[in-house]
C-alpha cells in the first residue's frame, strides 16, 4: 500500500477539466475514479479511467498510474504509466503540482521494483526543485530508503522464503500470523469475505485459525470468540502457555488490546488488558516474555519519541503491571514502531519500524538486552527479509530456524500474504521446543497438573508449565544439549519425576518443529 498517496492528495489536488463529453464527461469519470481511490478500490479505478487513458488524458493517466501502483502485481505497468505522466508534465521551478506528484509516484514504483538507482535519480531531481513546506520531507525520506536499500543489498542474508500456500492465503489481506511454540497451530488476520457471516462488510477483518495436520495446514476457520464486541479485530500474540490469545480491536475511537483464554468449553469472554497497558490511546500490539511477567507493547500515548513507540511493563509482586517504560532511541524513533515480539530467550526483541535505517516503510529490526540491562541500538535484520514495502509481525521460532511473517512479495495472492523464512545458521546451541501430553487416570487432560522442568545437573528451574485443558498438551522452551528433570504434580495423583536428554540441534535435526516426549498418564493416589 502506498503510504503517502492520501497525504499527497491532500496537498496536490488533480484539476478536473471543464470540457464536455459524450455519454459521460471526463469530469464525471475523474470524479468517479477519485471516489474509488478514496475507498482504495484501485482495480475498479483503473477500469473507470481506461477510456480517458486511451485518449492520452494526462489527469486520467496520473490517477491510473497511482491505482496501478497500489494494485497487486501491477508495478511494471505502474512504472510505464507514470513515465508517460512525467512526459505530460514537465517540471520547472517546482511546478506544476501534477509534475511533482507524477515524479514522486514514479520514484516509489522504481524503488518498490528494486531499481534504486533510477529511483534515486528521479527523487534527487525532484528534491532539487522542491521548496520547503511541500512534500520535501517525504521525498528526502524516500531518498534515505533507497540509499539504505543499496547498502544492505551489498550483504544479503542467506534465506529461503516460502509462500505458505493457497490453503492459508487468499486474494485479500492476510497478515499478523502468530504461531504456537511447537508450530502446531497458526492464528492470523484476514479481510477475506465470509459467506453468510453477518459482519462481512468490505475490508472487515476477522481472526482465523488453522492446524498442522498430516504435513499440511487445515482449511482456516473463523475463531469463535463468545461475547466479543462487534468490530474489526486482529491477532496480536499468544500467552507463553499458548492458552491465551491477545487481539486488537478498534471501537471507532481508538484501539485496545483484549485477551481471551482457551478453556475446556472453548474460548472465554474477552477482557481488556488492564491499565497501564491500555491507556485510552491506541495500543496496537503486545508480546509476553516466556515467564509471562514482562510485556512489550506498542502505543501512541503522549510522552513518546513520536508516533507509535514500544513500551515495556513488568509485573509487580501483587500481580498488577508496573508503569510502562520507554526504552528510548535505541529502539524508538520519531516515526512509528510496531509489532514487538520478545524471543523466548528473554533478551532479543524483534519489532517493525519506519525509522532507523529502514529500506522502505516498515522494516523489521532487532535489539539485544546486554548484561547491564541496556537495549543495544536496533539493527536492520537485512535484505531480502526486508523489502521496499511494509514488513511486519516477525515471529521467529525458538530454535531460530524459521520465521512466520506477512509481506507483499512476488508470488503473493493478495495485498499481503503469509510467508515462512527458512534461515541458514551454524549456531548449534539454541533453544528447542519440548512438548508432551499429560492425562489423568481416566485418560482425560490433567488440566490441574503443574509441570516443572529443571536442569538435572544444576537444579535450575526452566519454568512451571500448564496443561491445555482441551488436549492435555504442555509446551516448554529449554536450551539444547542438556539433561533435564520433568516433575509433575497434580492434586489427587501420584507425583511423577522423569529425566530426559535434549541433544544438540544438529543431533535431532533442524527441520523438526518440536521434541515430543511420550505421553504421560497419572495414577490416582491410594485412598482417593
Short mmCIF file of C-alpha atoms in Angstrom, two decimals:
data_model
loop_
_atom_site.label_atom_id
_atom_site.label_comp_id
_atom_site.label_asym_id
_atom_site.label_seq_id
_atom_site.Cartn_x
_atom_site.Cartn_y
_atom_site.Cartn_z
CA UNK A 1 0.00 0.00 0.00
CA UNK A 2 1.27 3.44 -0.92
CA UNK A 3 1.90 5.12 2.44
CA UNK A 4 1.74 8.68 1.09
CA UNK A 5 -1.00 8.88 -1.53
CA UNK A 6 -3.61 10.26 0.87
CA UNK A 7 -1.15 12.79 2.25
CA UNK A 8 -0.15 13.99 -1.18
CA UNK A 9 -3.69 14.15 -2.46
CA UNK A 10 -4.41 16.50 0.44
CA UNK A 11 -1.73 18.81 -0.99
CA UNK A 12 -1.92 18.16 -4.69
CA UNK A 13 -5.47 18.26 -5.99
CA UNK A 14 -5.92 16.94 -9.51
CA UNK A 15 -7.61 19.62 -11.61
CA UNK A 16 -10.79 18.31 -13.23
CA UNK A 17 -11.34 19.55 -16.79
CA UNK A 18 -14.43 21.51 -17.67
CA UNK A 19 -14.80 20.12 -21.19
CA UNK A 20 -17.98 18.30 -22.07
CA UNK A 21 -18.06 14.77 -23.43
CA UNK A 22 -20.33 12.19 -24.95
CA UNK A 23 -22.21 9.74 -22.68
CA UNK A 24 -20.09 10.55 -19.63
CA UNK A 25 -17.88 13.59 -19.42
CA UNK A 26 -14.22 13.45 -18.39
CA UNK A 27 -15.20 15.41 -15.27
CA UNK A 28 -17.67 12.66 -14.27
CA UNK A 29 -15.18 9.88 -15.00
CA UNK A 30 -12.42 11.55 -13.00
CA UNK A 31 -14.78 12.27 -10.13
CA UNK A 32 -15.87 8.63 -10.02
CA UNK A 33 -12.24 7.42 -10.14
CA UNK A 34 -11.23 9.77 -7.31
CA UNK A 35 -14.04 8.35 -5.18
CA UNK A 36 -12.89 4.80 -5.92
CA UNK A 37 -9.32 5.72 -4.98
CA UNK A 38 -10.56 7.26 -1.73
CA UNK A 39 -12.18 3.87 -0.96
CA UNK A 40 -8.98 2.08 -2.04
CA UNK A 41 -10.82 0.37 -4.91
CA UNK A 42 -7.78 0.66 -7.14
CA UNK A 43 -8.60 -2.04 -9.69
CA UNK A 44 -12.03 -0.52 -10.25
CA UNK A 45 -10.49 2.94 -10.61
CA UNK A 46 -8.12 1.64 -13.30
CA UNK A 47 -11.07 0.28 -15.28
CA UNK A 48 -13.02 3.52 -14.85
CA UNK A 49 -10.11 5.57 -16.18
CA UNK A 50 -9.24 3.30 -19.13
CA UNK A 51 -11.26 5.21 -21.78
CA UNK A 52 -9.59 8.52 -20.89
CA UNK A 53 -6.14 6.91 -20.69
CA UNK A 54 -6.60 5.68 -24.27
CA UNK A 55 -7.26 9.30 -25.23
CA UNK A 56 -3.95 10.32 -23.59
CA UNK A 57 -5.75 12.36 -20.95
CA UNK A 58 -2.98 13.50 -18.56
CA UNK A 59 -5.13 13.63 -15.40
CA UNK A 60 -6.58 10.18 -16.04
CA UNK A 61 -3.13 8.74 -16.76
CA UNK A 62 -1.83 10.13 -13.47
CA UNK A 63 -4.71 8.62 -11.49
CA UNK A 64 -4.33 5.32 -13.35
CA UNK A 65 -0.62 5.20 -12.52
CA UNK A 66 -1.46 5.74 -8.85
CA UNK A 67 -4.11 3.00 -8.96
CA UNK A 68 -1.74 0.52 -10.63
CA UNK A 69 0.92 1.35 -8.07
CA UNK A 70 -1.48 0.16 -5.37
CA UNK A 71 -2.67 -2.96 -7.23
CA UNK A 72 -1.02 -6.31 -6.56
CA UNK A 73 1.26 -7.44 -9.39
CA UNK A 74 0.95 -4.23 -11.46
CA UNK A 75 4.19 -2.49 -10.52
CA UNK A 76 5.68 -2.77 -14.03
CA UNK A 77 2.53 -1.33 -15.60
CA UNK A 78 2.52 1.44 -12.99
CA UNK A 79 6.07 2.42 -13.97
CA UNK A 80 5.15 2.60 -17.66
CA UNK A 81 2.05 4.65 -16.92
CA UNK A 82 3.86 7.10 -14.62
CA UNK A 83 6.70 7.55 -17.12
CA UNK A 84 4.06 8.78 -19.58
CA UNK A 85 2.72 11.20 -16.98
CA UNK A 86 6.20 12.62 -16.41
CA UNK A 87 6.34 13.39 -20.14
CA UNK A 88 2.94 15.08 -19.95
CA UNK A 89 4.02 17.33 -17.06
CA UNK A 90 7.50 18.90 -17.37
CA UNK A 91 8.82 20.11 -14.03
CA UNK A 92 10.04 23.71 -13.81
CA UNK A 93 10.69 25.67 -10.64
CA UNK A 94 8.76 23.11 -8.59
CA UNK A 95 5.64 23.44 -10.72
CA UNK A 96 3.07 22.25 -11.62
CA UNK A 97 1.70 20.18 -8.76
CA UNK A 98 0.87 17.28 -11.07
CA UNK A 99 4.54 17.11 -12.14
CA UNK A 100 5.63 16.74 -8.51
CA UNK A 101 3.05 14.06 -7.88
CA UNK A 102 3.93 12.06 -11.01
CA UNK A 103 7.64 12.01 -10.15
CA UNK A 104 7.03 11.07 -6.54
CA UNK A 105 4.92 8.07 -7.52
CA UNK A 106 7.36 7.07 -10.28
CA UNK A 107 10.23 7.12 -7.78
CA UNK A 108 8.23 4.97 -5.38
CA UNK A 109 7.34 2.50 -8.13
CA UNK A 110 11.00 2.15 -9.17
CA UNK A 111 12.02 1.73 -5.52
CA UNK A 112 9.38 -0.96 -4.93
CA UNK A 113 10.63 -2.71 -8.07
CA UNK A 114 14.15 -2.86 -6.53
CA UNK A 115 15.51 -0.31 -9.01
CA UNK A 116 17.02 2.11 -6.53
CA UNK A 117 19.49 3.63 -8.99
CA UNK A 118 16.75 5.05 -11.22
CA UNK A 119 14.53 5.82 -8.22
CA UNK A 120 17.30 7.94 -6.69
CA UNK A 121 17.75 9.82 -9.94
CA UNK A 122 14.02 10.68 -10.02
CA UNK A 123 13.87 11.63 -6.32
CA UNK A 124 17.08 13.71 -6.39
CA UNK A 125 15.95 15.70 -9.44
CA UNK A 126 12.56 16.28 -7.79
CA UNK A 127 14.08 17.22 -4.43
CA UNK A 128 16.35 19.84 -6.04
CA UNK A 129 13.29 21.82 -7.16
CA UNK A 130 11.06 21.41 -4.12
CA UNK A 131 10.62 24.34 -1.74
CA UNK A 132 10.14 23.72 1.95
CA UNK A 133 6.59 23.23 3.07
CA UNK A 134 5.60 20.89 0.22
CA UNK A 135 6.45 17.18 0.28
CA UNK A 136 10.20 17.76 0.52
CA UNK A 137 10.42 15.82 3.80
CA UNK A 138 8.67 12.79 2.27
CA UNK A 139 10.95 12.89 -0.79
CA UNK A 140 14.06 13.06 1.38
CA UNK A 141 12.77 10.06 3.36
CA UNK A 142 12.37 8.13 0.11
CA UNK A 143 15.96 9.04 -0.83
CA UNK A 144 17.10 7.71 2.55
CA UNK A 145 15.14 4.48 1.99
CA UNK A 146 16.83 3.94 -1.39
CA UNK A 147 20.31 4.59 -0.02
CA UNK A 148 19.68 2.18 2.85
CA UNK A 149 18.49 -0.50 0.45
CA UNK A 150 21.56 -0.14 -1.76
CA UNK A 151 23.78 -0.52 1.32
CA UNK A 152 22.00 -3.58 2.72
CA UNK A 153 21.83 -5.30 -0.68
CA UNK A 154 25.63 -5.44 -0.65
CA UNK A 155 25.47 -8.02 2.18
CA UNK A 156 22.27 -10.02 1.62
CA UNK A 157 21.10 -12.54 4.23
CA UNK A 158 21.12 -16.19 3.17
CA UNK A 159 17.48 -17.24 3.43
CA UNK A 160 14.82 -19.22 1.62
CA UNK A 161 11.37 -17.60 1.57
CA UNK A 162 8.43 -19.99 1.39
CA UNK A 163 4.94 -18.83 0.49
CA UNK A 164 2.50 -20.55 2.86
CA UNK A 165 0.22 -21.54 0.03
CA UNK A 166 -3.36 -21.18 -1.10
CA UNK A 167 -4.84 -23.02 1.88
CA UNK A 168 -3.92 -20.16 4.22
CA UNK A 169 -3.59 -17.21 1.84
CA UNK A 170 -6.29 -15.51 -0.19
CA UNK A 171 -6.71 -12.74 -2.74
CA UNK A 172 -7.27 -10.35 0.18
CA UNK A 173 -5.21 -9.06 3.13
CA UNK A 174 -3.76 -11.95 5.18
CA UNK A 175 -1.44 -10.76 7.92
CA UNK A 176 -0.30 -10.83 11.56
CA UNK A 177 0.44 -14.57 11.91
CA UNK A 178 1.05 -15.91 15.41
CA UNK A 179 2.16 -19.48 15.94
CA UNK A 180 2.24 -21.87 18.88
CA UNK A 181 5.79 -22.58 20.01
CA UNK A 182 5.58 -26.12 18.61
CA UNK A 183 4.20 -24.74 15.30
CA UNK A 184 1.10 -26.93 15.54
CA UNK A 185 -1.38 -24.03 15.35
CA UNK A 186 -1.40 -20.73 13.50
CA UNK A 187 -3.71 -17.77 14.05
CA UNK A 188 -3.84 -14.89 11.59
CA UNK A 189 -5.97 -11.96 10.44
CA UNK A 190 -7.76 -11.67 7.10
CA UNK A 191 -10.35 -9.41 5.49
CA UNK A 192 -11.49 -12.12 3.06
CA UNK A 193 -15.27 -12.19 2.58
CA UNK A 194 -17.16 -14.81 4.55
CA UNK A 195 -20.32 -16.27 3.08
CA UNK A 196 -23.28 -15.97 5.39
CA UNK A 197 -21.30 -14.12 8.06
CA UNK A 198 -23.14 -11.11 9.47
CA UNK A 199 -20.04 -8.94 9.81
CA UNK A 200 -18.94 -9.08 6.20
CA UNK A 201 -18.58 -5.50 5.03
CA UNK A 202 -15.76 -4.78 2.55
CA UNK A 203 -12.46 -4.72 4.39
CA UNK A 204 -13.87 -6.28 7.58
CA UNK A 205 -11.18 -8.23 9.42
CA UNK A 206 -11.60 -11.49 11.31
CA UNK A 207 -9.25 -13.83 13.18
CA UNK A 208 -8.69 -17.26 11.64
CA UNK A 209 -7.14 -20.46 13.00
CA UNK A 210 -5.53 -23.40 11.19
CA UNK A 211 -3.85 -26.59 12.46
CA UNK A 212 -0.84 -28.51 11.21
CA UNK A 213 -2.13 -31.99 10.36
CA UNK A 214 -0.56 -34.69 8.20
CA UNK A 215 2.19 -32.38 6.96
CA UNK A 216 -0.20 -29.65 5.86
CA UNK A 217 -2.36 -26.83 7.20
CA UNK A 218 -6.08 -27.34 7.63
CA UNK A 219 -8.60 -25.02 5.99
CA UNK A 220 -8.71 -21.85 8.15
CA UNK A 221 -11.84 -21.17 10.18
CA UNK A 222 -13.00 -18.02 11.90
CA UNK A 223 -12.12 -18.12 15.58
CA UNK A 224 -15.30 -18.17 17.62
CA UNK A 225 -14.83 -15.68 20.46
CA UNK A 226 -18.02 -15.54 22.56
CA UNK A 227 -19.50 -12.24 23.70
CA UNK A 228 -16.88 -10.25 21.80
CA UNK A 229 -17.83 -6.70 20.93
CA UNK A 230 -18.70 -6.24 17.23
CA UNK A 231 -15.93 -4.72 15.16
CA UNK A 232 -12.67 -5.39 13.36
CA UNK A 233 -10.25 -7.47 15.36
CA UNK A 234 -6.72 -8.64 14.58
CA UNK A 235 -4.29 -11.19 16.00
CA UNK A 236 -1.61 -9.85 18.31
CA UNK A 237 0.11 -12.61 20.31
CA UNK A 238 -0.25 -15.73 22.44
CA UNK A 239 0.48 -16.11 26.13
CA UNK A 240 3.55 -18.28 26.76
CA UNK A 241 1.45 -21.38 27.50
CA UNK A 242 -0.45 -20.89 24.24
CA UNK A 243 -3.79 -20.83 26.03
CA UNK A 244 -4.38 -17.07 25.96
CA UNK A 245 -4.87 -15.12 22.74
CA UNK A 246 -4.29 -11.36 22.73
CA UNK A 247 -6.06 -9.45 19.98
CA UNK A 248 -6.53 -5.85 18.89
CA UNK A 249 -9.90 -4.23 18.38
CA UNK A 250 -10.84 -0.69 17.42
CA UNK A 251 -14.13 0.69 18.71
CA UNK A 252 -14.09 3.60 16.26
CA UNK A 253 -12.25 5.99 18.58
CA UNK A 254 -9.06 4.16 19.49
CA UNK A 255 -7.64 0.66 19.55
CA UNK A 256 -7.30 -1.52 22.61
CA UNK A 257 -5.81 -4.89 23.48
CA UNK A 258 -8.04 -7.75 24.64
CA UNK A 259 -7.33 -11.28 25.85
CA UNK A 260 -9.42 -14.44 25.54
CA UNK A 261 -8.41 -17.78 27.08
CA UNK A 262 -8.81 -21.31 25.80
CA UNK A 263 -10.88 -23.40 28.21
CA UNK A 264 -12.42 -26.85 28.09
CA UNK A 265 -15.64 -25.20 26.90
CA UNK A 266 -13.97 -23.10 24.21
CA UNK A 267 -12.67 -19.53 24.24
CA UNK A 268 -13.62 -17.29 27.14
CA UNK A 269 -15.36 -13.93 27.01
CA UNK A 270 -12.56 -11.45 26.15
CA UNK A 271 -11.30 -8.96 28.70
CA UNK A 272 -9.34 -5.76 28.14
CA UNK A 273 -5.71 -5.87 29.19
CA UNK A 274 -5.59 -3.71 32.32
CA UNK A 275 -4.14 -0.25 32.77
CA UNK A 276 -1.47 0.94 32.38
CA UNK A 277 -1.15 -1.23 29.26
CA UNK A 278 -4.41 0.02 27.75
CA UNK A 279 -4.37 3.78 28.22
CA UNK A 280 -7.21 5.33 26.24
CA UNK A 281 -4.85 5.90 23.31
CA UNK A 282 -4.03 3.42 20.54
CA UNK A 283 -2.42 0.25 21.84
CA UNK A 284 -1.93 -1.98 18.82
CA UNK A 285 0.37 -4.90 19.60
CA UNK A 286 1.90 -6.76 22.55
CA UNK A 287 4.19 -9.68 23.36
CA UNK A 288 4.75 -11.51 26.66
CA UNK A 289 8.10 -12.77 27.88
CA UNK A 290 8.43 -16.55 28.30
CA UNK A 291 7.68 -16.34 32.05
CA UNK A 292 4.68 -14.08 31.41
CA UNK A 293 5.96 -11.39 33.78
CA UNK A 294 7.05 -8.78 31.23
CA UNK A 295 5.03 -7.34 28.38
CA UNK A 296 6.28 -5.36 25.37
CA UNK A 297 3.63 -3.31 23.57
CA UNK A 298 3.19 -0.52 21.02
CA UNK A 299 1.25 2.66 21.82
CA UNK A 300 0.85 6.21 20.58
CA UNK A 301 0.32 7.60 24.11
CA UNK A 302 1.76 11.05 24.86
CA UNK A 303 5.35 11.33 26.04
CA UNK A 304 6.97 9.07 23.46
CA UNK A 305 9.58 9.88 20.85
CA UNK A 306 6.93 10.31 18.15
CA UNK A 307 4.12 8.34 16.53
CA UNK A 308 3.79 4.87 17.98
CA UNK A 309 6.53 3.76 20.37
CA UNK A 310 7.32 0.45 22.03
CA UNK A 311 6.93 0.28 25.81
CA UNK A 312 7.92 -2.29 28.43
CA UNK A 313 5.99 -3.11 31.61
CA UNK A 314 6.92 -5.57 34.36
CA UNK A 315 4.51 -7.44 36.59
CA UNK A 316 4.62 -6.34 40.22
CA UNK A 317 4.55 -8.75 43.19
CA UNK A 318 0.81 -8.14 43.65
CA UNK A 319 0.10 -9.26 40.05
CA UNK A 320 -0.56 -5.77 38.64
CA UNK A 321 1.50 -4.18 35.88
CA UNK A 322 4.11 -1.53 36.63
CA UNK A 323 4.41 1.84 34.94
CA UNK A 324 5.42 1.31 31.28
CA UNK A 325 8.99 2.25 30.41
CA UNK A 326 10.06 3.71 27.08
CA UNK A 327 13.39 2.06 26.13
CA UNK A 328 14.46 5.20 24.27
CA UNK A 329 16.16 5.89 20.94
CA UNK A 330 17.93 2.52 20.76
CA UNK A 331 14.52 1.15 19.77
CA UNK A 332 12.08 4.05 19.26
CA UNK A 333 12.30 6.87 16.71
CA UNK A 334 10.24 9.97 15.78
CA UNK A 335 8.42 7.68 13.30
CA UNK A 336 6.23 4.65 14.07
CA UNK A 337 7.35 1.46 15.79
CA UNK A 338 5.03 -1.55 15.70
CA UNK A 339 4.68 -5.29 16.28
CA UNK A 340 7.11 -6.08 19.15
CA UNK A 341 8.00 -9.75 19.68
CA UNK A 342 10.23 -10.77 22.56
CA UNK A 343 12.03 -14.02 21.81
CA UNK A 344 11.77 -16.82 24.41
CA UNK A 345 15.44 -16.17 25.23
CA UNK A 346 14.19 -13.03 27.01
CA UNK A 347 16.85 -10.74 25.58
CA UNK A 348 16.19 -10.45 21.84
CA UNK A 349 13.44 -8.06 20.80
CA UNK A 350 12.13 -8.00 17.24
CA UNK A 351 9.92 -5.17 16.03
CA UNK A 352 8.99 -3.15 12.96
CA UNK A 353 9.95 0.49 12.45
CA UNK A 354 9.65 3.17 9.79
CA UNK A 355 12.74 4.84 11.24
CA UNK A 356 16.36 3.80 11.85
CA UNK A 357 17.82 2.58 8.54
CA UNK A 358 14.61 1.23 7.02
CA UNK A 359 14.73 0.40 3.31
CA UNK A 360 11.07 1.32 2.81
CA UNK A 361 8.06 1.88 5.04
CA UNK A 362 8.09 -0.63 7.94
CA UNK A 363 11.22 -2.78 8.23
CA UNK A 364 11.96 -5.44 10.84
CA UNK A 365 14.68 -4.73 13.37
CA UNK A 366 16.20 -6.48 16.36
CA UNK A 367 17.69 -5.23 19.59
CA UNK A 368 19.51 -7.21 22.28
CA UNK A 369 19.45 -6.62 26.02
CA UNK A 370 23.05 -6.54 27.26
CA UNK A 371 24.43 -7.64 30.63
CA UNK A 372 23.92 -4.13 32.03
CA UNK A 373 20.21 -4.22 31.27
CA UNK A 374 20.53 -1.80 28.34
CA UNK A 375 18.95 -2.29 24.93
CA UNK A 376 21.53 -2.10 22.16
CA UNK A 377 20.91 0.05 19.07
CA UNK A 378 18.39 -1.59 16.76
CA UNK A 379 19.80 -3.48 13.79
CA UNK A 380 18.02 -3.96 10.47
CA UNK A 381 17.66 -7.74 10.02
CA UNK A 382 18.65 -7.28 6.40
CA UNK A 383 17.74 -7.75 2.76
CA UNK A 384 15.86 -9.66 1.34
CA UNK A 385 13.94 -10.31 4.57
CA UNK A 386 13.07 -6.63 4.50
CA UNK A 387 11.61 -5.19 1.32
CA UNK A 388 10.63 -1.76 0.00
CA UNK A 389 7.07 -2.38 1.25
CA UNK A 390 5.74 -2.93 4.76
CA UNK A 391 7.32 -5.85 6.62
CA UNK A 392 5.56 -6.52 9.91
CA UNK A 393 4.93 -9.01 12.71
CA UNK A 394 8.12 -11.06 12.61
CA UNK A 395 7.83 -14.20 14.75
CA UNK A 396 10.91 -16.47 14.78
CA UNK A 397 10.67 -19.98 16.18
CA UNK A 398 12.52 -20.66 19.45
CA UNK A 399 15.26 -22.59 17.63
CA UNK A 400 15.85 -19.61 15.34
CA UNK A 401 15.45 -21.63 12.15
CA UNK A 402 12.13 -20.33 10.83
CA UNK A 403 10.19 -17.08 10.86
CA UNK A 404 6.48 -16.58 10.27
CA UNK A 405 5.59 -13.17 8.91
CA UNK A 406 3.39 -11.22 6.50
CA UNK A 407 4.66 -9.39 3.44
CA UNK A 408 3.83 -8.38 -0.12
CA UNK A 409 6.22 -10.11 -2.48
CA UNK A 410 6.42 -11.80 -5.85
CA UNK A 411 4.06 -14.76 -5.70
CA UNK A 412 1.61 -13.10 -3.30
CA UNK A 413 -2.05 -13.90 -3.88
CA UNK A 414 -3.33 -10.73 -2.21
CA UNK A 415 -2.33 -7.36 -0.85
CA UNK A 416 -0.31 -9.19 1.82
CA UNK A 417 0.30 -12.91 2.32
CA UNK A 418 1.73 -15.23 4.96
CA UNK A 419 5.29 -16.47 4.44
CA UNK A 420 7.89 -18.60 6.22
CA UNK A 421 11.54 -17.61 6.14
CA UNK A 422 13.95 -20.52 6.45
CA UNK A 423 17.21 -19.28 7.95
CA UNK A 424 20.64 -20.76 7.41
CA UNK A 425 22.50 -20.83 10.73
CA UNK A 426 25.60 -22.59 12.03
CA UNK A 427 24.79 -21.98 15.71
CA UNK A 428 24.43 -25.49 17.14
CA UNK A 429 23.37 -24.33 20.60
CA UNK A 430 19.91 -22.86 20.72
CA UNK A 431 16.52 -23.14 22.32
CA UNK A 432 14.21 -26.01 21.47
CA UNK A 433 10.55 -26.77 21.97
CA UNK A 434 9.74 -29.76 24.16
CA UNK A 435 6.14 -30.98 24.29
CA UNK A 436 4.14 -33.85 25.70
CA UNK A 437 0.62 -34.75 26.81
CA UNK A 438 -0.44 -35.37 30.41
CA UNK A 439 -3.63 -37.28 31.21
CA UNK A 440 -5.30 -38.28 34.46
CA UNK A 441 -6.24 -41.83 35.44
CA UNK A 442 -9.46 -41.54 33.41
CA UNK A 443 -7.43 -40.65 30.31
CA UNK A 444 -8.70 -37.08 30.35
CA UNK A 445 -6.46 -33.97 30.09
CA UNK A 446 -4.89 -33.34 33.51
CA UNK A 447 -5.79 -29.66 33.37
CA UNK A 448 -4.85 -29.01 37.02
CA UNK A 449 -1.37 -30.50 36.71
CA UNK A 450 1.75 -28.39 37.28
CA UNK A 451 4.79 -29.34 35.20
CA UNK A 452 8.16 -28.09 36.36
CA UNK A 453 11.21 -28.52 34.15
CA UNK A 454 14.65 -28.10 35.74
CA UNK A 455 18.22 -28.71 34.64
CA UNK A 456 19.33 -32.04 36.11
CA UNK A 457 22.88 -31.01 36.97
CA UNK A 458 22.38 -27.55 38.45
CA UNK A 459 18.77 -27.85 39.57
CA UNK A 460 17.99 -24.51 37.84
CA UNK A 461 14.29 -24.20 37.09
CA UNK A 462 13.32 -23.67 33.46
CA UNK A 463 9.78 -22.75 34.48
CA UNK A 464 6.42 -24.13 35.52
CA UNK A 465 4.03 -25.05 32.72
CA UNK A 466 0.31 -25.71 32.43
CA UNK A 467 -1.64 -28.33 30.51
CA UNK A 468 -4.00 -27.38 27.72
CA UNK A 469 -7.44 -28.23 29.16
CA UNK A 470 -8.70 -29.50 25.81
CA UNK A 471 -5.79 -31.54 24.51
CA UNK A 472 -3.65 -32.28 27.58
CA UNK A 473 -0.58 -30.83 25.84
CA UNK A 474 2.09 -28.77 27.54
CA UNK A 475 4.94 -26.94 25.84
CA UNK A 476 8.29 -25.89 27.33
CA UNK A 477 11.18 -23.90 25.82
CA UNK A 478 14.62 -25.02 27.01
CA UNK A 479 18.25 -24.84 25.79
CA UNK A 480 19.56 -27.80 23.81
CA UNK A 481 22.49 -30.03 24.73
CA UNK A 482 21.47 -30.65 28.38
CA UNK A 483 19.80 -33.19 30.67
CA UNK A 484 16.51 -32.23 32.35
CA UNK A 485 14.14 -33.39 35.08
CA UNK A 486 10.40 -33.30 34.47
CA UNK A 487 8.39 -33.05 37.70
CA UNK A 488 4.59 -33.36 37.50
CA UNK A 489 2.31 -32.71 40.45
CA UNK A 490 -1.49 -32.80 40.47
CA UNK A 491 -3.92 -32.88 43.36
CA UNK A 492 -5.17 -36.43 43.96
CA UNK A 493 -2.46 -38.02 41.79
CA UNK A 494 0.92 -39.54 42.48
CA UNK A 495 3.77 -37.13 41.64
CA UNK A 496 5.98 -38.15 38.75
CA UNK A 497 9.64 -37.36 38.06
CA UNK A 498 11.17 -38.24 34.71
CA UNK A 499 14.54 -37.50 33.17
CA UNK A 500 15.12 -36.65 29.52
CA UNK A 501 18.11 -35.65 27.43
CA UNK A 502 17.86 -32.86 24.89
CA UNK A 503 20.65 -33.27 22.31
CA UNK A 504 22.28 -30.50 20.38
CA UNK A 505 20.25 -29.30 17.46
CA UNK A 506 22.48 -30.99 14.90
CA UNK A 507 21.77 -34.35 16.51
CA UNK A 508 17.96 -34.21 16.47
CA UNK A 509 17.67 -32.45 13.11
CA UNK A 510 16.97 -28.83 12.25
CA UNK A 511 13.70 -29.47 10.43
CA UNK A 512 11.80 -30.81 13.42
CA UNK A 513 9.30 -28.40 14.86
CA UNK A 514 9.39 -29.82 18.41
CA UNK A 515 10.73 -32.68 20.53
CA UNK A 516 7.75 -34.75 21.61
CA UNK A 517 8.19 -36.82 24.75
CA UNK A 518 5.95 -39.88 25.30
CA UNK A 519 2.53 -39.09 26.71
CA UNK A 520 2.19 -39.39 30.50
CA UNK A 521 -0.78 -40.86 32.38
CA UNK A 522 -1.00 -40.03 36.08
CA UNK A 523 -2.03 -42.55 38.71
CA UNK A 524 -4.56 -41.77 41.44
CA UNK A 525 -3.15 -41.74 44.95
CA UNK A 526 -4.41 -44.56 47.13
CA UNK A 527 -7.35 -43.68 49.34
CA UNK A 528 -8.72 -41.12 46.88
#
